[in-house]
Short mmCIF file of C-alpha atoms in Angstrom, two decimals:
data_model
loop_
_atom_site.label_atom_id
_atom_site.label_comp_id
_atom_site.label_asym_id
_atom_site.label_seq_id
_atom_site.Cartn_x
_atom_site.Cartn_y
_atom_site.Cartn_z
CA MET A 1 -124.86 58.80 8.55
CA PRO A 2 -128.10 57.16 9.77
CA ALA A 3 -127.86 53.59 11.00
CA CYS A 4 -130.34 51.08 9.60
CA ALA A 5 -131.04 47.45 10.42
CA VAL A 6 -131.52 44.66 7.89
CA HIS A 7 -133.48 41.73 9.31
CA LEU A 8 -133.98 38.37 7.63
CA LEU A 9 -136.82 36.53 9.35
CA SER A 10 -138.07 32.96 9.37
CA LEU A 11 -141.52 32.90 10.95
CA PHE A 12 -143.56 30.56 13.12
CA CYS A 13 -146.76 32.14 11.79
CA PRO A 14 -148.15 32.95 8.32
CA ILE A 15 -146.78 36.11 6.74
CA PRO A 16 -150.16 37.96 6.75
CA GLU A 17 -150.51 37.36 10.49
CA PHE A 18 -147.03 38.73 11.16
CA LEU A 19 -147.69 41.80 9.02
CA THR A 20 -150.93 42.46 10.87
CA ILE A 21 -149.09 42.45 14.20
CA LEU A 22 -146.32 44.67 12.81
CA LYS A 23 -148.84 47.19 11.52
CA ASN A 24 -151.37 47.25 14.35
CA LYS A 25 -149.34 46.47 17.47
CA THR A 26 -145.97 48.15 16.91
CA SER A 27 -144.78 51.65 16.05
CA LEU A 28 -142.25 50.40 13.48
CA LYS A 29 -142.08 52.18 10.12
CA PRO A 30 -140.00 49.91 7.87
CA LEU A 31 -138.21 51.32 4.87
CA THR A 32 -139.02 48.11 3.02
CA ILE A 33 -140.74 44.80 3.70
CA SER A 34 -140.09 42.02 1.21
CA ARG A 35 -141.21 38.45 0.77
CA VAL A 36 -138.17 36.23 0.21
CA ILE A 37 -138.27 34.35 -3.10
CA ARG A 38 -134.96 32.50 -3.47
CA TRP A 39 -131.18 32.66 -3.31
CA ILE A 40 -129.41 33.90 -6.43
CA ILE A 41 -125.89 33.58 -4.95
CA LEU A 42 -125.06 31.61 -1.80
CA PRO A 43 -122.41 32.75 0.70
CA THR A 44 -119.34 30.53 0.67
CA SER A 45 -117.40 31.47 3.82
CA ILE A 46 -119.16 34.21 5.81
CA SER A 47 -122.32 33.65 7.86
CA THR A 48 -122.92 30.33 6.14
CA SER A 49 -124.17 28.58 9.26
CA GLU A 50 -126.44 31.48 10.21
CA LEU A 51 -127.90 31.87 6.72
CA LEU A 52 -127.95 28.32 5.37
CA ALA A 53 -127.78 25.78 8.21
CA ARG A 54 -130.71 23.47 8.85
CA ASN A 55 -132.14 24.47 5.46
CA ILE A 56 -133.65 27.62 6.97
CA HIS A 57 -136.55 28.94 4.92
CA TRP A 58 -136.47 32.73 5.11
CA ASP A 59 -139.87 34.40 4.87
CA LEU A 60 -139.35 38.15 5.13
CA LEU A 61 -136.71 40.80 4.66
CA VAL A 62 -137.40 43.87 6.79
CA ILE A 63 -135.21 46.99 6.61
CA LEU A 64 -135.72 49.51 9.40
CA PRO A 65 -134.43 53.09 9.75
CA SER A 66 -133.12 52.34 13.24
CA THR A 67 -131.05 49.70 15.02
CA SER A 68 -133.36 49.10 17.97
CA PRO A 69 -134.14 45.41 18.61
CA LEU A 70 -137.39 44.11 17.24
CA PRO A 71 -140.13 44.33 19.88
CA GLY A 72 -141.00 41.22 21.83
CA ILE A 73 -144.48 41.02 20.34
CA LEU A 74 -142.78 40.30 17.00
CA SER A 75 -139.90 38.21 18.33
CA GLU A 76 -142.24 35.58 19.73
CA HIS A 77 -143.37 34.85 16.16
CA ILE A 78 -139.81 34.57 14.77
CA ALA A 79 -138.18 31.14 14.47
CA HIS A 80 -134.83 32.37 13.09
CA GLN A 81 -133.38 35.84 12.62
CA PHE A 82 -130.28 37.17 10.89
CA SER A 83 -129.54 40.87 11.32
CA VAL A 84 -126.99 43.31 9.94
CA GLN A 85 -126.67 46.97 10.86
CA ALA A 86 -125.32 49.47 8.37
CA GLY A 87 -124.75 53.18 7.99
CA VAL A 88 -126.71 54.47 5.00
CA PRO A 89 -126.01 57.90 3.46
CA SER A 90 -128.68 60.44 4.33
CA ARG A 91 -129.20 61.33 0.66
CA LEU A 92 -130.47 57.80 -0.03
CA LEU A 93 -132.99 57.96 2.80
CA GLN A 94 -134.25 61.46 2.06
CA ASN A 95 -137.85 61.14 0.83
CA PHE A 96 -137.26 57.38 0.51
CA PRO A 97 -140.94 56.30 0.86
CA GLN A 98 -141.95 58.41 -2.15
CA LYS A 99 -138.94 57.40 -4.21
CA ASN A 100 -139.55 53.74 -3.45
CA HIS A 101 -143.25 54.09 -4.26
CA ASP A 102 -142.33 55.56 -7.64
CA LEU A 103 -139.98 52.65 -8.35
CA LEU A 104 -142.57 50.05 -7.39
CA HIS A 105 -145.47 51.79 -9.15
CA PRO A 106 -143.92 53.14 -12.35
CA SER A 107 -145.84 54.41 -15.31
CA PRO A 108 -145.63 51.81 -18.10
CA SER A 109 -143.83 54.27 -20.34
CA SER A 110 -141.02 54.70 -17.79
CA ILE A 111 -140.09 50.99 -17.71
CA PRO A 112 -137.17 50.41 -20.07
CA PRO A 113 -137.62 47.66 -22.65
CA LEU A 114 -135.47 44.55 -22.50
CA THR A 115 -132.30 44.93 -24.55
CA GLY A 116 -132.64 41.61 -26.38
CA SER A 117 -129.73 39.86 -24.67
CA LEU A 118 -132.05 37.01 -23.63
CA ASP A 119 -132.48 36.04 -27.30
CA LYS A 120 -128.90 34.73 -27.26
CA PRO A 121 -127.72 35.11 -23.66
CA LEU A 122 -124.29 34.45 -22.28
CA VAL A 123 -124.70 31.34 -20.13
CA SER A 124 -122.35 30.11 -17.41
CA SER A 125 -122.21 26.79 -15.58
CA SER A 126 -122.89 28.56 -12.26
CA SER A 127 -124.67 31.69 -11.09
CA GLN A 128 -122.21 32.21 -8.21
CA ASP A 129 -120.36 34.92 -10.16
CA LEU A 130 -123.67 36.66 -10.95
CA ALA A 131 -124.00 34.99 -14.32
CA LEU A 132 -126.95 33.33 -16.00
CA SER A 133 -126.66 29.59 -15.35
CA PRO A 134 -128.97 27.05 -17.04
CA GLU A 135 -130.71 26.42 -13.70
CA LEU A 136 -131.22 30.11 -12.98
CA ARG A 137 -132.37 30.78 -16.54
CA THR A 138 -134.95 27.98 -16.32
CA TRP A 139 -136.21 29.23 -12.96
CA ILE A 140 -136.49 32.84 -14.15
CA THR A 141 -138.50 31.76 -17.18
CA SER A 142 -140.83 29.71 -14.98
CA PHE A 143 -141.15 32.40 -12.31
CA SER A 144 -141.90 35.13 -14.84
CA GLN A 145 -144.65 33.00 -16.36
CA ASN A 146 -146.08 31.25 -13.30
CA GLY A 147 -145.12 33.43 -10.35
CA GLY A 148 -148.27 35.54 -10.34
CA GLU A 149 -147.93 39.27 -9.65
CA SER A 150 -144.48 38.78 -8.12
CA GLY A 151 -143.27 37.08 -11.29
CA LYS A 152 -144.48 39.98 -13.43
CA GLY A 153 -143.50 42.88 -11.17
CA ALA A 154 -140.49 44.44 -9.54
CA VAL A 155 -137.90 42.49 -7.58
CA SER A 156 -135.46 43.70 -4.92
CA MET A 157 -132.12 41.94 -4.62
CA LEU A 158 -130.46 41.98 -1.20
CA ASN A 159 -126.66 41.95 -1.58
CA LEU A 160 -124.24 41.22 1.27
CA LEU A 161 -120.68 42.09 0.26
CA ALA A 162 -117.21 41.44 1.68
CA PHE A 163 -114.24 42.93 -0.14
CA LYS A 164 -110.74 41.62 -0.65
CA PRO A 165 -108.01 43.82 0.86
CA SER A 166 -107.57 47.02 -1.17
CA LYS A 167 -110.27 45.99 -3.64
CA LYS A 168 -113.13 48.25 -2.54
CA GLU A 169 -112.15 50.83 -5.18
CA ASP A 170 -112.50 48.20 -7.90
CA TYR A 171 -116.02 47.42 -6.72
CA LEU A 172 -116.83 51.13 -6.77
CA LYS A 173 -115.87 51.16 -10.45
CA TYR A 174 -118.40 48.37 -10.98
CA GLY A 175 -121.00 50.37 -9.07
CA ALA A 176 -120.33 53.43 -11.19
CA GLU A 177 -120.85 51.46 -14.40
CA PHE A 178 -124.02 49.90 -12.95
CA SER A 179 -125.46 53.35 -12.28
CA LYS A 180 -124.23 54.81 -15.56
CA SER A 181 -125.32 52.14 -18.01
CA ILE A 182 -125.23 48.38 -17.48
CA GLY A 183 -127.78 48.40 -14.66
CA SER A 184 -129.66 51.65 -15.14
CA LYS A 185 -130.56 51.04 -18.78
CA ARG A 186 -132.42 47.96 -17.56
CA GLY A 187 -134.11 49.86 -14.74
CA GLY A 188 -131.60 48.76 -12.11
CA ASP A 189 -131.36 51.05 -9.09
CA ALA A 190 -129.20 50.53 -6.00
CA LYS A 191 -131.78 52.21 -3.77
CA ILE A 192 -130.24 51.34 -0.37
CA VAL A 193 -126.47 50.99 0.11
CA GLY A 194 -124.70 51.00 3.44
CA SER A 195 -121.44 50.17 5.19
CA VAL A 196 -121.82 47.47 7.83
CA ILE A 197 -121.23 48.78 11.32
CA HIS A 198 -122.18 45.67 13.28
CA ASP A 199 -122.90 42.19 11.99
CA LYS A 200 -124.36 40.25 14.89
CA GLY A 201 -124.76 37.11 12.84
CA ASN A 202 -121.06 37.04 11.98
CA GLU A 203 -119.27 37.49 15.30
CA GLY A 204 -116.19 35.32 15.68
CA GLU A 205 -115.70 34.50 12.00
CA GLU A 206 -111.95 34.27 11.34
CA GLU A 207 -112.25 35.78 7.87
CA GLY A 208 -114.13 38.81 9.16
CA GLY A 209 -117.67 39.84 8.42
CA TRP A 210 -119.64 41.59 5.76
CA ASP A 211 -118.48 45.04 4.67
CA GLU A 212 -121.49 46.40 2.83
CA ILE A 213 -125.17 45.82 2.16
CA ALA A 214 -127.14 46.87 -0.89
CA LEU A 215 -130.75 46.56 -1.98
CA ALA A 216 -131.02 46.73 -5.76
CA HIS A 217 -134.31 47.29 -7.59
CA TYR A 218 -135.22 45.84 -11.00
CA PRO A 219 -138.53 46.43 -12.81
CA SER A 220 -138.91 42.66 -13.22
CA ILE A 221 -136.99 39.42 -12.91
CA LEU A 222 -136.63 39.48 -16.71
CA HIS A 223 -134.84 42.84 -16.55
CA PHE A 224 -132.44 41.28 -14.04
CA ALA A 225 -131.89 38.28 -16.35
CA ASP A 226 -131.46 40.59 -19.35
CA MET A 227 -128.58 42.20 -17.49
CA LEU A 228 -126.94 38.95 -16.40
CA GLY A 229 -127.08 37.46 -19.89
CA SER A 230 -125.57 40.47 -21.65
CA GLU A 231 -122.05 40.98 -22.91
CA ASP A 232 -121.83 44.57 -21.68
CA TYR A 233 -122.72 43.58 -18.11
CA GLN A 234 -120.47 40.53 -17.92
CA GLU A 235 -117.49 42.46 -19.23
CA VAL A 236 -117.77 44.87 -16.30
CA ASN A 237 -118.84 42.19 -13.82
CA GLN A 238 -115.87 39.94 -14.51
CA LYS A 239 -113.38 42.82 -14.62
CA TRP A 240 -114.39 44.76 -11.51
CA ARG A 241 -116.99 42.99 -9.37
CA VAL A 242 -115.98 39.32 -9.28
CA LEU A 243 -112.30 39.93 -8.59
CA SER A 244 -113.01 42.46 -5.83
CA LEU A 245 -115.15 40.22 -3.60
CA ARG A 246 -113.97 37.96 -0.79
CA ASP A 247 -117.51 36.67 -0.39
CA THR A 248 -121.01 37.71 -1.32
CA CYS A 249 -124.59 36.52 -1.39
CA ILE A 250 -127.72 37.73 -3.15
CA LEU A 251 -131.30 37.05 -2.11
CA CYS A 252 -134.20 37.75 -4.47
CA THR A 253 -137.23 39.32 -2.80
CA SER A 254 -140.56 40.90 -3.73
CA GLU A 255 -141.64 43.92 -1.73
CA VAL A 256 -145.02 43.82 -0.02
CA GLY A 257 -147.32 46.37 1.58
CA LEU A 258 -149.76 46.27 4.46
CA ASN A 259 -153.48 46.13 3.72
CA ASP A 260 -156.10 46.86 6.32
CA ASP A 261 -156.56 43.11 6.73
CA GLY A 262 -152.83 42.57 7.02
CA ARG A 263 -152.52 40.46 3.90
CA GLU A 264 -149.43 40.82 1.78
CA LYS A 265 -149.91 42.92 -1.30
CA ALA A 266 -147.23 43.13 -3.92
CA ASN A 267 -146.18 46.68 -4.72
CA LEU A 268 -146.26 46.22 -8.44
#
């Protein structure tokens, strides 16, 4: 099972400058590069100081098909870094660049319509259980209308997961339903999933570290909201996902590409 590295980066320099250096002065071939948009769910017990302390503003999510340290020419432009290494099944990485390109550049006819759940959505007081809170609903509406290309196009949700003892099987039931219907019918695709093999940012935590990482694709932030606000999703979410997790966090990102001038370009 190939080992990959997930790097969250807070930069000293502008994102386009960093991307130019990555492209022109390193041999790295990232699986994905994403601009961080915002937290959807905050961690509550694991890696909280590393991820949240000092109000760190994360700029980029970079996923690499190797666990080698980032080269020094990049490190000197990084203010803060949080990294997780995970084993990802080979079948997910096979022909990944083409599969990811197809997800990020779909034909209009292949994008599923919204199901209508946002007309009368289920609303919760908090989004911490992956529900549609009033604050999250307001932000999604604003972002979809005023967020430019990122607000109209695909989003990638980074999930860090820690399971309660003997509850991994319950989460797998949630994953099966996500792939079968509740996620897939809204264009959801868990395109990278891996078991954590070394969590450098979590050493010494009494509760233990993260167990799994996942990068989930949605055709738009509205497709994600359509899922969260639906009865069919929340029935499965509350039954299998919420009760299986010891801790989790979700970070919303928008994948970017590298132009010749190094400026970020949304893969929409």
